[in-house]
Amino acid sequence: KAGVTQTPRYLIKTRGQQVTLSCSPISGHRSVSWYQQTPGQGLQFLFEYFSETQRNKGNFPGRFSGRQFSNSRSEMNVSTLELGDSALYLCASSLELYYEQYFGPGTRLTVT
Amino acid sequence: AQTVTQSQPEMSVQEAETVTLSCTYDTSESDYYLFWYKQPPSRQMILVIRQEAYKQQNATENRFSVNFQKAAKSFSLKISDSQLGDAAMYFCAYRTSMNRDDKIIFGKGTRLHILP
């Protein structure tokens, strides 16, 4: 089976712009989670989707949003980008809730 | 609120030796999951080992094993016969199994260096 894929892999944006990141889970996986990874804050949970429903969300401002489609693919959107949003954004999928998560390679977002 | 603490930001071990990475967590829940993930340099994060809190037996995966002390809220990872490919950032993670606010919480990580 193909692993979790994330597109794009690298992205450079300017402050104030918005960005959409995409995640394709492993075939058959119904749960998708998003994380932000930075050197200072480490790995922080953004949100989790299961069967197109957001189950929970981390402590991030409303500028961060996401959605999951019927084929389990997920997107996350960040509006009005700030310099502090520069990070590696990781997507992870699992077969069901509470199962092992399989991570994608991440999208490296740089905000200038 | 649940927290996960990895007190060793960096560790080094000689190839073929054994190393133990520490992880402590704080929770008031009785049912939960604990994980160790490995993130090699510039490579994807992968699951190393998983432990269900209700299981008393420590999980083992080949050269990787855990020492799960529920009362002490400790979950250390032991890597035996260390290999160069074990060099990575290791993250300890916690997830409650209760269906409310059950996001995964990660520790800050321990960077493991393998000395040839």
PDB file of N, CA, C and O in Angstrom, chain B residues 43-102:
ATOM      1  N   ARG B  43      13.553  12.383   7.592  1.00  0.00           N
ATOM      2  CA  ARG B  43      12.719  11.245   7.180  1.00  0.00           C
ATOM      3  C   ARG B  43      11.430  11.214   7.984  1.00  0.00           C
ATOM      4  O   ARG B  43      11.264  11.945   8.944  1.00  0.00           O
ATOM      5  N   GLN B  44      10.528  10.384   7.543  1.00  0.00           N
ATOM      6  CA  GLN B  44       9.206  10.354   8.159  1.00  0.00           C
ATOM      7  C   GLN B  44       9.202   9.754   9.544  1.00  0.00           C
ATOM      8  O   GLN B  44      10.014   8.896   9.872  1.00  0.00           O
ATOM      9  N   MET B  45       8.273  10.221  10.337  1.00  0.00           N
ATOM     10  CA  MET B  45       8.057   9.701  11.674  1.00  0.00           C
ATOM     11  C   MET B  45       7.452   8.307  11.566  1.00  0.00           C
ATOM     12  O   MET B  45       6.536   8.079  10.774  1.00  0.00           O
ATOM     13  N   ILE B  46       7.951   7.395  12.341  1.00  0.00           N
ATOM     14  CA  ILE B  46       7.395   6.049  12.334  1.00  0.00           C
ATOM     15  C   ILE B  46       7.141   5.579  13.762  1.00  0.00           C
ATOM     16  O   ILE B  46       7.851   5.970  14.687  1.00  0.00           O
ATOM     17  N   LEU B  47       6.140   4.752  13.913  1.00  0.00           N
ATOM     18  CA  LEU B  47       5.818   4.202  15.228  1.00  0.00           C
ATOM     19  C   LEU B  47       6.838   3.132  15.589  1.00  0.00           C
ATOM     20  O   LEU B  47       7.135   2.243  14.795  1.00  0.00           O
ATOM     21  N   VAL B  48       7.370   3.226  16.796  1.00  0.00           N
ATOM     22  CA  VAL B  48       8.319   2.230  17.278  1.00  0.00           C
ATOM     23  C   VAL B  48       7.602   1.180  18.106  1.00  0.00           C
ATOM     24  O   VAL B  48       7.776  -0.029  17.895  1.00  0.00           O
ATOM     25  N   ILE B  49       6.781   1.646  19.013  1.00  0.00           N
ATOM     26  CA  ILE B  49       6.140   0.712  19.933  1.00  0.00           C
ATOM     27  C   ILE B  49       4.917   1.357  20.570  1.00  0.00           C
ATOM     28  O   ILE B  49       4.856   2.593  20.680  1.00  0.00           O
ATOM     29  N   ARG B  50       3.958   0.531  20.931  1.00  0.00           N
ATOM     30  CA  ARG B  50       2.707   1.038  21.518  1.00  0.00           C
ATOM     31  C   ARG B  50       2.369   0.205  22.747  1.00  0.00           C
ATOM     32  O   ARG B  50       2.602  -1.003  22.768  1.00  0.00           O
ATOM     33  N   GLN B  51       1.806   0.873  23.748  1.00  0.00           N
ATOM     34  CA  GLN B  51       1.442   0.183  24.985  1.00  0.00           C
ATOM     35  C   GLN B  51       0.048   0.627  25.409  1.00  0.00           C
ATOM     36  O   GLN B  51      -0.236   1.828  25.462  1.00  0.00           O
ATOM     37  N   GLU B  52      -0.817  -0.343  25.681  1.00  0.00           N
ATOM     38  CA  GLU B  52      -2.126  -0.013  26.254  1.00  0.00           C
ATOM     39  C   GLU B  52      -1.999  -0.017  27.773  1.00  0.00           C
ATOM     40  O   GLU B  52      -1.396  -0.938  28.329  1.00  0.00           O
ATOM     41  N   ALA B  53      -2.561   0.967  28.406  1.00  0.00           N
ATOM     42  CA  ALA B  53      -2.386   1.114  29.860  1.00  0.00           C
ATOM     43  C   ALA B  53      -2.964  -0.049  30.650  1.00  0.00           C
ATOM     44  O   ALA B  53      -2.494  -0.365  31.741  1.00  0.00           O
ATOM     45  N   TYR B  54      -3.984  -0.723  30.096  1.00  0.00           N
ATOM     46  CA  TYR B  54      -4.610  -1.805  30.847  1.00  0.00           C
ATOM     47  C   TYR B  54      -3.773  -3.082  30.815  1.00  0.00           C
ATOM     48  O   TYR B  54      -4.006  -4.016  31.560  1.00  0.00           O
ATOM     49  N   LYS B  55      -2.782  -3.099  29.924  1.00  0.00           N
ATOM     50  CA  LYS B  55      -1.929  -4.279  29.829  1.00  0.00           C
ATOM     51  C   LYS B  55      -0.741  -4.142  30.778  1.00  0.00           C
ATOM     52  O   LYS B  55       0.011  -3.170  30.714  1.00  0.00           O
ATOM     53  N   GLN B  56      -0.562  -5.118  31.638  1.00  0.00           N
ATOM     54  CA  GLN B  56       0.551  -5.066  32.571  1.00  0.00           C
ATOM     55  C   GLN B  56       1.861  -5.467  31.907  1.00  0.00           C
ATOM     56  O   GLN B  56       2.935  -5.023  32.302  1.00  0.00           O
ATOM     57  N   GLN B  57       1.758  -6.296  30.895  1.00  0.00           N
ATOM     58  CA  GLN B  57       2.967  -6.767  30.226  1.00  0.00           C
ATOM     59  C   GLN B  57       3.573  -5.656  29.378  1.00  0.00           C
ATOM     60  O   GLN B  57       2.869  -4.984  28.613  1.00  0.00           O
ATOM     61  N   ASN B  58       4.870  -5.491  29.510  1.00  0.00           N
ATOM     62  CA  ASN B  58       5.560  -4.471  28.735  1.00  0.00           C
ATOM     63  C   ASN B  58       5.644  -4.872  27.268  1.00  0.00           C
ATOM     64  O   ASN B  58       5.966  -6.017  26.937  1.00  0.00           O
ATOM     65  N   ALA B  59       5.377  -3.902  26.390  1.00  0.00           N
ATOM     66  CA  ALA B  59       5.440  -4.163  24.953  1.00  0.00           C
ATOM     67  C   ALA B  59       6.881  -4.332  24.500  1.00  0.00           C
ATOM     68  O   ALA B  59       7.804  -3.714  25.051  1.00  0.00           O
ATOM     69  N   THR B  60       7.054  -5.171  23.493  1.00  0.00           N
ATOM     70  CA  THR B  60       8.379  -5.433  22.924  1.00  0.00           C
ATOM     71  C   THR B  60       8.263  -5.542  21.416  1.00  0.00           C
ATOM     72  O   THR B  60       7.310  -6.138  20.910  1.00  0.00           O
ATOM     73  N   GLU B  61       9.225  -4.930  20.711  1.00  0.00           N
ATOM     74  CA  GLU B  61       9.318  -5.042  19.266  1.00  0.00           C
ATOM     75  C   GLU B  61      10.777  -5.223  18.917  1.00  0.00           C
ATOM     76  O   GLU B  61      11.545  -4.265  18.840  1.00  0.00           O
ATOM     77  N   ASN B  62      11.160  -6.448  18.736  1.00  0.00           N
ATOM     78  CA  ASN B  62      12.547  -6.773  18.376  1.00  0.00           C
ATOM     79  C   ASN B  62      13.516  -6.169  19.406  1.00  0.00           C
ATOM     80  O   ASN B  62      13.476  -6.540  20.569  1.00  0.00           O
ATOM     81  N   ARG B  63      14.368  -5.245  18.992  1.00  0.00           N
ATOM     82  CA  ARG B  63      15.360  -4.681  19.903  1.00  0.00           C
ATOM     83  C   ARG B  63      14.792  -3.569  20.796  1.00  0.00           C
ATOM     84  O   ARG B  63      15.500  -3.033  21.657  1.00  0.00           O
ATOM     85  N   PHE B  64      13.546  -3.229  20.580  1.00  0.00           N
ATOM     86  CA  PHE B  64      12.921  -2.142  21.333  1.00  0.00           C
ATOM     87  C   PHE B  64      11.962  -2.716  22.373  1.00  0.00           C
ATOM     88  O   PHE B  64      11.138  -3.572  22.049  1.00  0.00           O
ATOM     89  N   SER B  65      12.069  -2.241  23.577  1.00  0.00           N
ATOM     90  CA  SER B  65      11.146  -2.667  24.626  1.00  0.00           C
ATOM     91  C   SER B  65      10.872  -1.473  25.535  1.00  0.00           C
ATOM     92  O   SER B  65      11.631  -0.499  25.555  1.00  0.00           O
ATOM     93  N   VAL B  66       9.770  -1.572  26.254  1.00  0.00           N
ATOM     94  CA  VAL B  66       9.416  -0.483  27.159  1.00  0.00           C
ATOM     95  C   VAL B  66       9.369  -1.002  28.587  1.00  0.00           C
ATOM     96  O   VAL B  66       9.181  -2.186  28.839  1.00  0.00           O
ATOM     97  N   ASN B  67       9.554  -0.074  29.489  1.00  0.00           N
ATOM     98  CA  ASN B  67       9.349  -0.326  30.906  1.00  0.00           C
ATOM     99  C   ASN B  67       8.200   0.583  31.328  1.00  0.00           C
ATOM    100  O   ASN B  67       8.388   1.784  31.525  1.00  0.00           O
ATOM    101  N   PHE B  68       7.014   0.005  31.425  1.00  0.00           N
ATOM    102  CA  PHE B  68       5.810   0.760  31.726  1.00  0.00           C
ATOM    103  C   PHE B  68       5.496   0.626  33.209  1.00  0.00           C
ATOM    104  O   PHE B  68       5.223  -0.475  33.698  1.00  0.00           O
ATOM    105  N   GLN B  69       5.573   1.716  33.907  1.00  0.00           N
ATOM    106  CA  GLN B  69       5.275   1.761  35.337  1.00  0.00           C
ATOM    107  C   GLN B  69       4.058   2.673  35.521  1.00  0.00           C
ATOM    108  O   GLN B  69       4.191   3.896  35.617  1.00  0.00           O
ATOM    109  N   LYS B  70       2.872   2.062  35.556  1.00  0.00           N
ATOM    110  CA  LYS B  70       1.641   2.853  35.557  1.00  0.00           C
ATOM    111  C   LYS B  70       1.509   3.725  36.800  1.00  0.00           C
ATOM    112  O   LYS B  70       1.122   4.888  36.716  1.00  0.00           O
ATOM    113  N   ALA B  71       1.824   3.169  37.945  1.00  0.00           N
ATOM    114  CA  ALA B  71       1.684   3.930  39.189  1.00  0.00           C
ATOM    115  C   ALA B  71       2.632   5.134  39.203  1.00  0.00           C
ATOM    116  O   ALA B  71       2.269   6.217  39.651  1.00  0.00           O
ATOM    117  N   ALA B  72       3.804   4.933  38.664  1.00  0.00           N
ATOM    118  CA  ALA B  72       4.789   6.012  38.620  1.00  0.00           C
ATOM    119  C   ALA B  72       4.597   6.908  37.407  1.00  0.00           C
ATOM    120  O   ALA B  72       5.263   7.934  37.270  1.00  0.00           O
ATOM    121  N   LYS B  73       3.684   6.533  36.514  1.00  0.00           N
ATOM    122  CA  LYS B  73       3.430   7.272  35.270  1.00  0.00           C
ATOM    123  C   LYS B  73       4.729   7.466  34.507  1.00  0.00           C
ATOM    124  O   LYS B  73       5.111   8.574  34.118  1.00  0.00           O
ATOM    125  N   SER B  74       5.381   6.337  34.299  1.00  0.00           N
ATOM    126  CA  SER B  74       6.662   6.321  33.601  1.00  0.00           C
ATOM    127  C   SER B  74       6.598   5.334  32.449  1.00  0.00           C
ATOM    128  O   SER B  74       6.008   4.254  32.562  1.00  0.00           O
ATOM    129  N   PHE B  75       7.228   5.692  31.340  1.00  0.00           N
ATOM    130  CA  PHE B  75       7.150   4.872  30.118  1.00  0.00           C
ATOM    131  C   PHE B  75       8.470   5.019  29.380  1.00  0.00           C
ATOM    132  O   PHE B  75       8.591   5.781  28.439  1.00  0.00           O
ATOM    133  N   SER B  76       9.476   4.266  29.789  1.00  0.00           N
ATOM    134  CA  SER B  76      10.801   4.415  29.187  1.00  0.00           C
ATOM    135  C   SER B  76      10.991   3.420  28.049  1.00  0.00           C
ATOM    136  O   SER B  76      10.384   2.348  28.031  1.00  0.00           O
ATOM    137  N   LEU B  77      11.819   3.787  27.120  1.00  0.00           N
ATOM    138  CA  LEU B  77      12.115   2.966  25.943  1.00  0.00           C
ATOM    139  C   LEU B  77      13.552   2.468  26.026  1.00  0.00           C
ATOM    140  O   LEU B  77      14.468   3.269  26.180  1.00  0.00           O
ATOM    141  N   LYS B  78      13.717   1.173  25.913  1.00  0.00           N
ATOM    142  CA  LYS B  78      15.046   0.578  25.916  1.00  0.00           C
ATOM    143  C   LYS B  78      15.364   0.082  24.519  1.00  0.00           C
ATOM    144  O   LYS B  78      14.583  -0.644  23.909  1.00  0.00           O
ATOM    145  N   ILE B  79      16.520   0.507  24.025  1.00  0.00           N
ATOM    146  CA  ILE B  79      16.991   0.045  22.726  1.00  0.00           C
ATOM    147  C   ILE B  79      18.226  -0.803  22.979  1.00  0.00           C
ATOM    148  O   ILE B  79      19.236  -0.327  23.512  1.00  0.00           O
ATOM    149  N   SER B  80      18.141  -2.056  22.623  1.00  0.00           N
ATOM    150  CA  SER B  80      19.253  -2.983  22.809  1.00  0.00           C
ATOM    151  C   SER B  80      20.059  -3.091  21.529  1.00  0.00           C
ATOM    152  O   SER B  80      19.530  -2.886  20.430  1.00  0.00           O
ATOM    153  N   ASP B  81      21.348  -3.400  21.676  1.00  0.00           N
ATOM    154  CA  ASP B  81      22.210  -3.597  20.504  1.00  0.00           C
ATOM    155  C   ASP B  81      22.050  -2.420  19.527  1.00  0.00           C
ATOM    156  O   ASP B  81      21.690  -2.607  18.354  1.00  0.00           O
ATOM    157  N   SER B  82      22.281  -1.231  20.007  1.00  0.00           N
ATOM    158  CA  SER B  82      22.062  -0.030  19.202  1.00  0.00           C
ATOM    159  C   SER B  82      22.777  -0.099  17.863  1.00  0.00           C
ATOM    160  O   SER B  82      23.924  -0.554  17.765  1.00  0.00           O
ATOM    161  N   GLN B  83      22.090   0.363  16.854  1.00  0.00           N
ATOM    162  CA  GLN B  83      22.637   0.382  15.502  1.00  0.00           C
ATOM    163  C   GLN B  83      22.657   1.817  14.978  1.00  0.00           C
ATOM    164  O   GLN B  83      21.901   2.669  15.443  1.00  0.00           O
ATOM    165  N   LEU B  84      23.508   2.054  13.987  1.00  0.00           N
ATOM    166  CA  LEU B  84      23.642   3.402  13.437  1.00  0.00           C
ATOM    167  C   LEU B  84      22.307   3.932  12.933  1.00  0.00           C
ATOM    168  O   LEU B  84      22.008   5.122  13.027  1.00  0.00           O
ATOM    169  N   GLY B  85      21.476   3.027  12.434  1.00  0.00           N
ATOM    170  CA  GLY B  85      20.171   3.425  11.922  1.00  0.00           C
ATOM    171  C   GLY B  85      19.187   3.827  13.006  1.00  0.00           C
ATOM    172  O   GLY B  85      18.097   4.325  12.708  1.00  0.00           O
ATOM    173  N   ASP B  86      19.565   3.647  14.259  1.00  0.00           N
ATOM    174  CA  ASP B  86      18.691   4.059  15.363  1.00  0.00           C
ATOM    175  C   ASP B  86      18.835   5.544  15.661  1.00  0.00           C
ATOM    176  O   ASP B  86      18.054   6.089  16.448  1.00  0.00           O
ATOM    177  N   ALA B  87      19.809   6.181  15.077  1.00  0.00           N
ATOM    178  CA  ALA B  87      20.002   7.617  15.298  1.00  0.00           C
ATOM    179  C   ALA B  87      18.785   8.383  14.799  1.00  0.00           C
ATOM    180  O   ALA B  87      18.402   8.272  13.629  1.00  0.00           O
ATOM    181  N   ALA B  88      18.159   9.118  15.690  1.00  0.00           N
ATOM    182  CA  ALA B  88      16.899   9.796  15.343  1.00  0.00           C
ATOM    183  C   ALA B  88      16.437  10.621  16.524  1.00  0.00           C
ATOM    184  O   ALA B  88      17.019  10.572  17.610  1.00  0.00           O
ATOM    185  N   MET B  89      15.359  11.351  16.282  1.00  0.00           N
ATOM    186  CA  MET B  89      14.632  12.011  17.358  1.00  0.00           C
ATOM    187  C   MET B  89      13.556  11.037  17.802  1.00  0.00           C
ATOM    188  O   MET B  89      12.836  10.491  16.959  1.00  0.00           O
ATOM    189  N   TYR B  90      13.455  10.811  19.096  1.00  0.00           N
ATOM    190  CA  TYR B  90      12.446   9.898  19.624  1.00  0.00           C
ATOM    191  C   TYR B  90      11.413  10.685  20.428  1.00  0.00           C
ATOM    192  O   TYR B  90      11.768  11.458  21.315  1.00  0.00           O
ATOM    193  N   PHE B  91      10.160  10.456  20.102  1.00  0.00           N
ATOM    194  CA  PHE B  91       9.077  11.153  20.782  1.00  0.00           C
ATOM    195  C   PHE B  91       8.222  10.157  21.549  1.00  0.00           C
ATOM    196  O   PHE B  91       7.812   9.121  21.017  1.00  0.00           O
ATOM    197  N   CYS B  92       7.943  10.513  22.769  1.00  0.00           N
ATOM    198  CA  CYS B  92       6.993   9.771  23.584  1.00  0.00           C
ATOM    199  C   CYS B  92       5.640  10.464  23.415  1.00  0.00           C
ATOM    200  O   CYS B  92       5.575  11.707  23.351  1.00  0.00           O
ATOM    201  N   ALA B  93       4.567   9.690  23.329  1.00  0.00           N
ATOM    202  CA  ALA B  93       3.254  10.292  23.132  1.00  0.00           C
ATOM    203  C   ALA B  93       2.204   9.574  23.966  1.00  0.00           C
ATOM    204  O   ALA B  93       2.314   8.371  24.233  1.00  0.00           O
ATOM    205  N   TYR B  94       1.179  10.330  24.333  1.00  0.00           N
ATOM    206  CA  TYR B  94       0.093   9.833  25.174  1.00  0.00           C
ATOM    207  C   TYR B  94      -1.241  10.114  24.490  1.00  0.00           C
ATOM    208  O   TYR B  94      -1.416  11.170  23.873  1.00  0.00           O
ATOM    209  N   ARG B  95      -2.149   9.165  24.633  1.00  0.00           N
ATOM    210  CA  ARG B  95      -3.501   9.420  24.137  1.00  0.00           C
ATOM    211  C   ARG B  95      -4.484   8.703  25.050  1.00  0.00           C
ATOM    212  O   ARG B  95      -4.352   7.508  25.282  1.00  0.00           O
ATOM    213  N   THR B  96      -5.462   9.433  25.538  1.00  0.00           N
ATOM    214  CA  THR B  96      -6.482   8.804  26.357  1.00  0.00           C
ATOM    215  C   THR B  96      -7.389   7.953  25.477  1.00  0.00           C
ATOM    216  O   THR B  96      -7.536   8.220  24.292  1.00  0.00           O
ATOM    217  N   SER B  97      -7.933   6.927  26.050  1.00  0.00           N
ATOM    218  CA  SER B  97      -8.854   6.102  25.274  1.00  0.00           C
ATOM    219  C   SER B  97     -10.300   6.479  25.549  1.00  0.00           C
ATOM    220  O   SER B  97     -11.213   5.868  25.042  1.00  0.00           O
ATOM    221  N   MET B  98     -10.458   7.526  26.378  1.00  0.00           N
ATOM    222  CA  MET B  98     -11.819   7.978  26.651  1.00  0.00           C
ATOM    223  C   MET B  98     -12.254   8.889  25.513  1.00  0.00           C
ATOM    224  O   MET B  98     -11.482   9.676  24.993  1.00  0.00           O
ATOM    225  N   ASN B  99     -13.505   8.799  25.166  1.00  0.00           N
ATOM    226  CA  ASN B  99     -13.989   9.526  23.999  1.00  0.00           C
ATOM    227  C   ASN B  99     -14.323  10.973  24.312  1.00  0.00           C
ATOM    228  O   ASN B  99     -15.421  11.435  24.099  1.00  0.00           O
ATOM    229  N   ARG B 100     -13.370  11.693  24.858  1.00  0.00           N
ATOM    230  CA  ARG B 100     -13.572  13.118  25.043  1.00  0.00           C
ATOM    231  C   ARG B 100     -12.211  13.813  25.018  1.00  0.00           C
ATOM    232  O   ARG B 100     -11.303  13.444  25.739  1.00  0.00           O
ATOM    233  N   ASP B 101     -12.098  14.778  24.177  1.00  0.00           N
ATOM    234  CA  ASP B 101     -10.873  15.558  24.080  1.00  0.00           C
ATOM    235  C   ASP B 101      -9.639  14.663  24.041  1.00  0.00           C
ATOM    236  O   ASP B 101      -8.677  14.854  24.766  1.00  0.00           O
ATOM    237  N   ASP B 102      -9.679  13.658  23.183  1.00  0.00           N
ATOM    238  CA  ASP B 102      -8.645  12.621  23.229  1.00  0.00           C
ATOM    239  C   ASP B 102      -7.544  12.844  22.215  1.00  0.00           C
ATOM    240  O   ASP B 102      -7.125  11.933  21.537  1.00  0.00           O
TER     241      ASP B 102
END
